[in-house]
Amino acid sequence: MGSSTAGRKLFRRPGGRHVLVTVLVAVAVLAYLVLLPSDEVAPVPGSPCRADGPARTDPLLAPDLDGDGFGELVYEDAREPDGFQVVVVPGSARGPDAARATVLDRDDLGVPDSVQSIDDTWRPTVADLDGDGHLDLVVSGAAQVVWGGPDGPRADGPRGRVPLPGGPYASTPVAGDVDGDGHLDLVAYRFSAENPGLVVLKGPFERSGAPADTVEIPTPVNEAASPALLLGDADGDRAADLAVYDSPYDPPLLLTGGADTPSGLNDKPQRLPAGESVAFGDFDGDGRRDIAVGQSFVDPYDEEETPYRRGQVRIAYGKEPGTWVTVEGGAPQEGFGTRLGAGDFDGDGCDDLAVQLTRKKEAADARFAVLHGGSDHGLASEPWRTVRRTVAEPSGPVDEGPVDGSLFAAADWDGDGHAELALAGGGHWWFTDGTDRDTASFPEPGRGDTR
């Protein structure tokens, strides 16, 4: 499964494009973000998904940091002026258990004070960088590493730092095996007026955080951009491919992995359809990765009026690469396609696609349509369900109305073999089964309920 929320802000602040935005941060389970063996998800009786097709190779379960069989919710919280922390909410048979949440602060993580002014990511990366069988945390644009262990990453445990050349870096590096050598690599984007570009840090990594090699790639997008990155196997060759998207100046790009280049990424990016969100998933159940690109037509900073047209998602299925199918949704100017999250919500063996609708991105006005995978042609052309969660505005003077839960991640947090959709907003979390029913709901740990 894959989600386009990697490196994305849950809430944006009006004004400049590169100001510090204090945001929630989390781990969405992306294709090849965490490389773990996973059991095949058997299609339900009568499903159009192929029962005799290739087994799923992407991890359905959220990252299991403590090895108890349930995945954790992990997110960064940098909303306080001088604060920076990572919250780990353990999974359980009832979903994330906020009562057992652990908070790692700036000192625990070893994150330098300078990160406050340059880091606008909203989630750490979870991956086994040193190959010891335990998942590690890579935190903030400083790429600070908290090494994992049998009980998960600990405040008093060993730490390291991945040496990123130059700077600054606006988001945490993403993880995947881009050269197909069996070792996880990290990919980061350096936002620099003098020398912007992609940086590939090759695995395996030492406990200090040092990579086996570092390769720099000139920026494939506009030099003023600070794009989001998403890694996943888009072409089935078992090497992670890199999507570079959410630049207001450029179309999304795909750099395929496994190339005969120093970095392992193809030096001739493929241009994807215009849009601000990207997700990978197997929507037709044939065992081949499909690509979805969402285009809401809503201005990233609400500076331009949204044209009177419906948003859209364009999908290229693995069986017909390069052929794009367009699905429109919502009413005109509703922002269908702002964010995407892929996951098998009904357990039929095909990924479904959650699509966020947002009229105003700065105001976080959000609703969600879920397109059901497994139709004769993949994703159904009509929404399966529409989901909306709203909390009352916090006390004090505010300009916006109620804050809706924004799409955060799609993963299996309760171990039942079905993905849940995580929504966050207004100091609250919701986990739904892809319908209007909540499987878990709680105030953000440590901050109280703002409803």
mmCIF file with all atom_site columns, C-alpha atoms in Angstrom, residues 258-377:
data_model
loop_
_atom_site.group_PDB
_atom_site.id
_atom_site.type_symbol
_atom_site.label_atom_id
_atom_site.label_alt_id
_atom_site.label_comp_id
_atom_site.label_asym_id
_atom_site.label_entity_id
_atom_site.label_seq_id
_atom_site.pdbx_PDB_ins_code
_atom_site.Cartn_x
_atom_site.Cartn_y
_atom_site.Cartn_z
_atom_site.occupancy
_atom_site.B_iso_or_equiv
_atom_site.pdbx_formal_charge
_atom_site.auth_seq_id
_atom_site.auth_comp_id
_atom_site.auth_asym_id
_atom_site.auth_atom_id
_atom_site.pdbx_PDB_model_num
ATOM 1   C CA . GLY A 1 258 ? 17.351  -0.535 -9.925  1.00 0.00 ? 258 GLY A CA 1
ATOM 2   C CA . ALA A 1 259 ? 19.076  1.574  -12.565 1.00 0.00 ? 259 ALA A CA 1
ATOM 3   C CA . ASP A 1 260 ? 22.718  1.253  -13.562 1.00 0.00 ? 260 ASP A CA 1
ATOM 4   C CA . THR A 1 261 ? 23.634  4.591  -12.007 1.00 0.00 ? 261 THR A CA 1
ATOM 5   C CA . PRO A 1 262 ? 25.685  5.483  -8.899  1.00 0.00 ? 262 PRO A CA 1
ATOM 6   C CA . SER A 1 263 ? 22.495  6.222  -6.970  1.00 0.00 ? 263 SER A CA 1
ATOM 7   C CA . GLY A 1 264 ? 20.419  3.320  -8.285  1.00 0.00 ? 264 GLY A CA 1
ATOM 8   C CA . LEU A 1 265 ? 17.758  5.774  -9.501  1.00 0.00 ? 265 LEU A CA 1
ATOM 9   C CA . ASN A 1 266 ? 17.137  6.382  -13.179 1.00 0.00 ? 266 ASN A CA 1
ATOM 10  C CA . ASP A 1 267 ? 18.601  9.715  -14.284 1.00 0.00 ? 267 ASP A CA 1
ATOM 11  C CA . LYS A 1 268 ? 15.688  10.265 -16.710 1.00 0.00 ? 268 LYS A CA 1
ATOM 12  C CA . PRO A 1 269 ? 12.567  10.900 -14.582 1.00 0.00 ? 269 PRO A CA 1
ATOM 13  C CA . GLN A 1 270 ? 9.169   9.916  -15.954 1.00 0.00 ? 270 GLN A CA 1
ATOM 14  C CA . ARG A 1 271 ? 6.605   12.707 -15.932 1.00 0.00 ? 271 ARG A CA 1
ATOM 15  C CA . LEU A 1 272 ? 3.361   11.732 -14.184 1.00 0.00 ? 272 LEU A CA 1
ATOM 16  C CA . PRO A 1 273 ? -0.009  13.478 -14.688 1.00 0.00 ? 273 PRO A CA 1
ATOM 17  C CA . ALA A 1 274 ? -0.419  16.841 -12.987 1.00 0.00 ? 274 ALA A CA 1
ATOM 18  C CA . GLY A 1 275 ? -1.406  16.646 -9.328  1.00 0.00 ? 275 GLY A CA 1
ATOM 19  C CA . GLU A 1 276 ? -0.349  17.190 -5.723  1.00 0.00 ? 276 GLU A CA 1
ATOM 20  C CA . SER A 1 277 ? -0.698  13.680 -4.260  1.00 0.00 ? 277 SER A CA 1
ATOM 21  C CA . VAL A 1 278 ? 0.612   10.224 -5.195  1.00 0.00 ? 278 VAL A CA 1
ATOM 22  C CA . ALA A 1 279 ? -0.103  6.730  -3.875  1.00 0.00 ? 279 ALA A CA 1
ATOM 23  C CA . PHE A 1 280 ? 0.984   3.202  -4.810  1.00 0.00 ? 280 PHE A CA 1
ATOM 24  C CA . GLY A 1 281 ? -1.349  0.215  -4.391  1.00 0.00 ? 281 GLY A CA 1
ATOM 25  C CA . ASP A 1 282 ? -2.672  -2.951 -6.031  1.00 0.00 ? 282 ASP A CA 1
ATOM 26  C CA . PHE A 1 283 ? -6.187  -1.806 -6.782  1.00 0.00 ? 283 PHE A CA 1
ATOM 27  C CA . ASP A 1 284 ? -7.169  -4.624 -9.152  1.00 0.00 ? 284 ASP A CA 1
ATOM 28  C CA . GLY A 1 285 ? -5.612  -7.516 -7.217  1.00 0.00 ? 285 GLY A CA 1
ATOM 29  C CA . ASP A 1 286 ? -3.369  -8.786 -10.005 1.00 0.00 ? 286 ASP A CA 1
ATOM 30  C CA . GLY A 1 287 ? -0.197  -8.625 -7.898  1.00 0.00 ? 287 GLY A CA 1
ATOM 31  C CA . ARG A 1 288 ? 1.205   -5.677 -9.853  1.00 0.00 ? 288 ARG A CA 1
ATOM 32  C CA . ARG A 1 289 ? 1.673   -2.207 -8.426  1.00 0.00 ? 289 ARG A CA 1
ATOM 33  C CA . ASP A 1 290 ? -0.617  0.572  -9.628  1.00 0.00 ? 290 ASP A CA 1
ATOM 34  C CA . ILE A 1 291 ? -0.044  4.343  -9.361  1.00 0.00 ? 291 ILE A CA 1
ATOM 35  C CA . ALA A 1 292 ? -2.661  6.941  -8.406  1.00 0.00 ? 292 ALA A CA 1
ATOM 36  C CA . VAL A 1 293 ? -2.210  10.718 -8.769  1.00 0.00 ? 293 VAL A CA 1
ATOM 37  C CA . GLY A 1 294 ? -4.684  13.156 -7.222  1.00 0.00 ? 294 GLY A CA 1
ATOM 38  C CA . GLN A 1 295 ? -5.384  16.644 -8.545  1.00 0.00 ? 295 GLN A CA 1
ATOM 39  C CA . SER A 1 296 ? -7.792  18.772 -6.518  1.00 0.00 ? 296 SER A CA 1
ATOM 40  C CA . PHE A 1 297 ? -7.350  22.071 -8.444  1.00 0.00 ? 297 PHE A CA 1
ATOM 41  C CA . VAL A 1 298 ? -7.315  23.850 -5.048  1.00 0.00 ? 298 VAL A CA 1
ATOM 42  C CA . ASP A 1 299 ? -4.454  26.343 -4.742  1.00 0.00 ? 299 ASP A CA 1
ATOM 43  C CA . PRO A 1 300 ? -1.802  25.069 -2.269  1.00 0.00 ? 300 PRO A CA 1
ATOM 44  C CA . TYR A 1 301 ? -2.022  28.292 -0.260  1.00 0.00 ? 301 TYR A CA 1
ATOM 45  C CA . ASP A 1 302 ? -5.617  29.320 -1.059  1.00 0.00 ? 302 ASP A CA 1
ATOM 46  C CA . GLU A 1 303 ? -4.312  32.358 -2.912  1.00 0.00 ? 303 GLU A CA 1
ATOM 47  C CA . GLU A 1 304 ? -6.239  31.649 -6.113  1.00 0.00 ? 304 GLU A CA 1
ATOM 48  C CA . GLU A 1 305 ? -9.915  30.824 -6.471  1.00 0.00 ? 305 GLU A CA 1
ATOM 49  C CA . THR A 1 306 ? -10.568 27.162 -7.227  1.00 0.00 ? 306 THR A CA 1
ATOM 50  C CA . PRO A 1 307 ? -11.855 26.695 -10.787 1.00 0.00 ? 307 PRO A CA 1
ATOM 51  C CA . TYR A 1 308 ? -15.418 25.476 -11.122 1.00 0.00 ? 308 TYR A CA 1
ATOM 52  C CA . ARG A 1 309 ? -14.615 21.853 -11.835 1.00 0.00 ? 309 ARG A CA 1
ATOM 53  C CA . ARG A 1 310 ? -14.448 18.535 -10.012 1.00 0.00 ? 310 ARG A CA 1
ATOM 54  C CA . GLY A 1 311 ? -11.210 17.155 -8.678  1.00 0.00 ? 311 GLY A CA 1
ATOM 55  C CA . GLN A 1 312 ? -9.829  13.934 -10.084 1.00 0.00 ? 312 GLN A CA 1
ATOM 56  C CA . VAL A 1 313 ? -7.654  10.911 -9.486  1.00 0.00 ? 313 VAL A CA 1
ATOM 57  C CA . ARG A 1 314 ? -5.759  9.397  -12.394 1.00 0.00 ? 314 ARG A CA 1
ATOM 58  C CA . ILE A 1 315 ? -4.670  5.741  -12.160 1.00 0.00 ? 315 ILE A CA 1
ATOM 59  C CA . ALA A 1 316 ? -2.155  3.742  -14.184 1.00 0.00 ? 316 ALA A CA 1
ATOM 60  C CA . TYR A 1 317 ? -2.590  0.001  -13.615 1.00 0.00 ? 317 TYR A CA 1
ATOM 61  C CA . GLY A 1 318 ? 0.427   -2.292 -13.643 1.00 0.00 ? 318 GLY A CA 1
ATOM 62  C CA . LYS A 1 319 ? -1.055  -4.361 -16.462 1.00 0.00 ? 319 LYS A CA 1
ATOM 63  C CA . GLU A 1 320 ? -1.206  -1.256 -18.669 1.00 0.00 ? 320 GLU A CA 1
ATOM 64  C CA . PRO A 1 321 ? 1.665   1.017  -17.650 1.00 0.00 ? 321 PRO A CA 1
ATOM 65  C CA . GLY A 1 322 ? 1.493   4.449  -19.209 1.00 0.00 ? 322 GLY A CA 1
ATOM 66  C CA . THR A 1 323 ? -2.277  4.279  -19.748 1.00 0.00 ? 323 THR A CA 1
ATOM 67  C CA . TRP A 1 324 ? -4.084  6.613  -17.340 1.00 0.00 ? 324 TRP A CA 1
ATOM 68  C CA . VAL A 1 325 ? -7.711  6.203  -16.255 1.00 0.00 ? 325 VAL A CA 1
ATOM 69  C CA . THR A 1 326 ? -9.421  9.294  -14.828 1.00 0.00 ? 326 THR A CA 1
ATOM 70  C CA . VAL A 1 327 ? -11.910 9.175  -11.937 1.00 0.00 ? 327 VAL A CA 1
ATOM 71  C CA . GLU A 1 328 ? -13.642 12.429 -10.983 1.00 0.00 ? 328 GLU A CA 1
ATOM 72  C CA . GLY A 1 329 ? -15.286 12.919 -7.596  1.00 0.00 ? 329 GLY A CA 1
ATOM 73  C CA . GLY A 1 330 ? -17.102 15.375 -5.384  1.00 0.00 ? 330 GLY A CA 1
ATOM 74  C CA . ALA A 1 331 ? -18.869 18.491 -6.575  1.00 0.00 ? 331 ALA A CA 1
ATOM 75  C CA . PRO A 1 332 ? -17.119 21.312 -8.444  1.00 0.00 ? 332 PRO A CA 1
ATOM 76  C CA . GLN A 1 333 ? -14.626 23.208 -6.254  1.00 0.00 ? 333 GLN A CA 1
ATOM 77  C CA . GLU A 1 334 ? -14.715 20.517 -3.508  1.00 0.00 ? 334 GLU A CA 1
ATOM 78  C CA . GLY A 1 335 ? -11.056 19.573 -3.878  1.00 0.00 ? 335 GLY A CA 1
ATOM 79  C CA . PHE A 1 336 ? -11.383 15.827 -4.538  1.00 0.00 ? 336 PHE A CA 1
ATOM 80  C CA . GLY A 1 337 ? -7.836  14.397 -4.726  1.00 0.00 ? 337 GLY A CA 1
ATOM 81  C CA . THR A 1 338 ? -5.995  16.588 -2.208  1.00 0.00 ? 338 THR A CA 1
ATOM 82  C CA . ARG A 1 339 ? -4.491  13.623 -0.365  1.00 0.00 ? 339 ARG A CA 1
ATOM 83  C CA . LEU A 1 340 ? -4.512  9.886  -1.056  1.00 0.00 ? 340 LEU A CA 1
ATOM 84  C CA . GLY A 1 341 ? -4.141  6.824  1.159   1.00 0.00 ? 341 GLY A CA 1
ATOM 85  C CA . ALA A 1 342 ? -4.113  3.240  -0.163  1.00 0.00 ? 342 ALA A CA 1
ATOM 86  C CA . GLY A 1 343 ? -5.049  0.234  1.970   1.00 0.00 ? 343 GLY A CA 1
ATOM 87  C CA . ASP A 1 344 ? -7.197  -2.904 1.938   1.00 0.00 ? 344 ASP A CA 1
ATOM 88  C CA . PHE A 1 345 ? -10.037 -1.737 4.187   1.00 0.00 ? 345 PHE A CA 1
ATOM 89  C CA . ASP A 1 346 ? -12.418 -4.649 3.504   1.00 0.00 ? 346 ASP A CA 1
ATOM 90  C CA . GLY A 1 347 ? -9.895  -7.505 3.425   1.00 0.00 ? 347 GLY A CA 1
ATOM 91  C CA . ASP A 1 348 ? -10.721 -8.727 -0.077  1.00 0.00 ? 348 ASP A CA 1
ATOM 92  C CA . GLY A 1 349 ? -7.079  -8.745 -1.199  1.00 0.00 ? 349 GLY A CA 1
ATOM 93  C CA . CYS A 1 350 ? -7.336  -5.573 -3.291  1.00 0.00 ? 350 CYS A CA 1
ATOM 94  C CA . ASP A 1 351 ? -6.232  -2.162 -2.099  1.00 0.00 ? 351 ASP A CA 1
ATOM 95  C CA . ASP A 1 352 ? -8.874  0.536  -1.797  1.00 0.00 ? 352 ASP A CA 1
ATOM 96  C CA . LEU A 1 353 ? -8.103  4.239  -2.163  1.00 0.00 ? 353 LEU A CA 1
ATOM 97  C CA . ALA A 1 354 ? -9.080  6.901  0.385   1.00 0.00 ? 354 ALA A CA 1
ATOM 98  C CA . VAL A 1 355 ? -9.341  10.315 -1.261  1.00 0.00 ? 355 VAL A CA 1
ATOM 99  C CA . GLN A 1 356 ? -9.483  13.544 0.715   1.00 0.00 ? 356 GLN A CA 1
ATOM 100 C CA . LEU A 1 357 ? -11.704 16.433 -0.415  1.00 0.00 ? 357 LEU A CA 1
ATOM 101 C CA . THR A 1 358 ? -10.698 19.901 0.786   1.00 0.00 ? 358 THR A CA 1
ATOM 102 C CA . ARG A 1 359 ? -12.238 23.212 -0.256  1.00 0.00 ? 359 ARG A CA 1
ATOM 103 C CA . LYS A 1 360 ? -9.596  25.298 1.539   1.00 0.00 ? 360 LYS A CA 1
ATOM 104 C CA . LYS A 1 361 ? -6.220  23.779 2.375   1.00 0.00 ? 361 LYS A CA 1
ATOM 105 C CA . GLU A 1 362 ? -5.237  26.429 4.919   1.00 0.00 ? 362 GLU A CA 1
ATOM 106 C CA . ALA A 1 363 ? -8.502  25.942 6.806   1.00 0.00 ? 363 ALA A CA 1
ATOM 107 C CA . ALA A 1 364 ? -8.158  22.137 6.781   1.00 0.00 ? 364 ALA A CA 1
ATOM 108 C CA . ASP A 1 365 ? -11.719 21.642 5.549   1.00 0.00 ? 365 ASP A CA 1
ATOM 109 C CA . ALA A 1 366 ? -11.593 17.924 4.884   1.00 0.00 ? 366 ALA A CA 1
ATOM 110 C CA . ARG A 1 367 ? -13.886 15.074 3.877   1.00 0.00 ? 367 ARG A CA 1
ATOM 111 C CA . PHE A 1 368 ? -13.036 11.655 2.473   1.00 0.00 ? 368 PHE A CA 1
ATOM 112 C CA . ALA A 1 369 ? -14.320 9.375  -0.234  1.00 0.00 ? 369 ALA A CA 1
ATOM 113 C CA . VAL A 1 370 ? -13.161 5.748  -0.369  1.00 0.00 ? 370 VAL A CA 1
ATOM 114 C CA . LEU A 1 371 ? -12.934 4.181  -3.825  1.00 0.00 ? 371 LEU A CA 1
ATOM 115 C CA . HIS A 1 372 ? -13.386 0.423  -3.628  1.00 0.00 ? 372 HIS A CA 1
ATOM 116 C CA . GLY A 1 373 ? -10.727 -1.717 -5.317  1.00 0.00 ? 373 GLY A CA 1
ATOM 117 C CA . GLY A 1 374 ? -11.459 -4.967 -7.085  1.00 0.00 ? 374 GLY A CA 1
ATOM 118 C CA . SER A 1 375 ? -13.988 -3.900 -9.701  1.00 0.00 ? 375 SER A CA 1
ATOM 119 C CA . ASP A 1 376 ? -13.678 -5.257 -13.236 1.00 0.00 ? 376 ASP A CA 1
ATOM 120 C CA . HIS A 1 377 ? -11.369 -2.353 -14.057 1.00 0.00 ? 377 HIS A CA 1
#
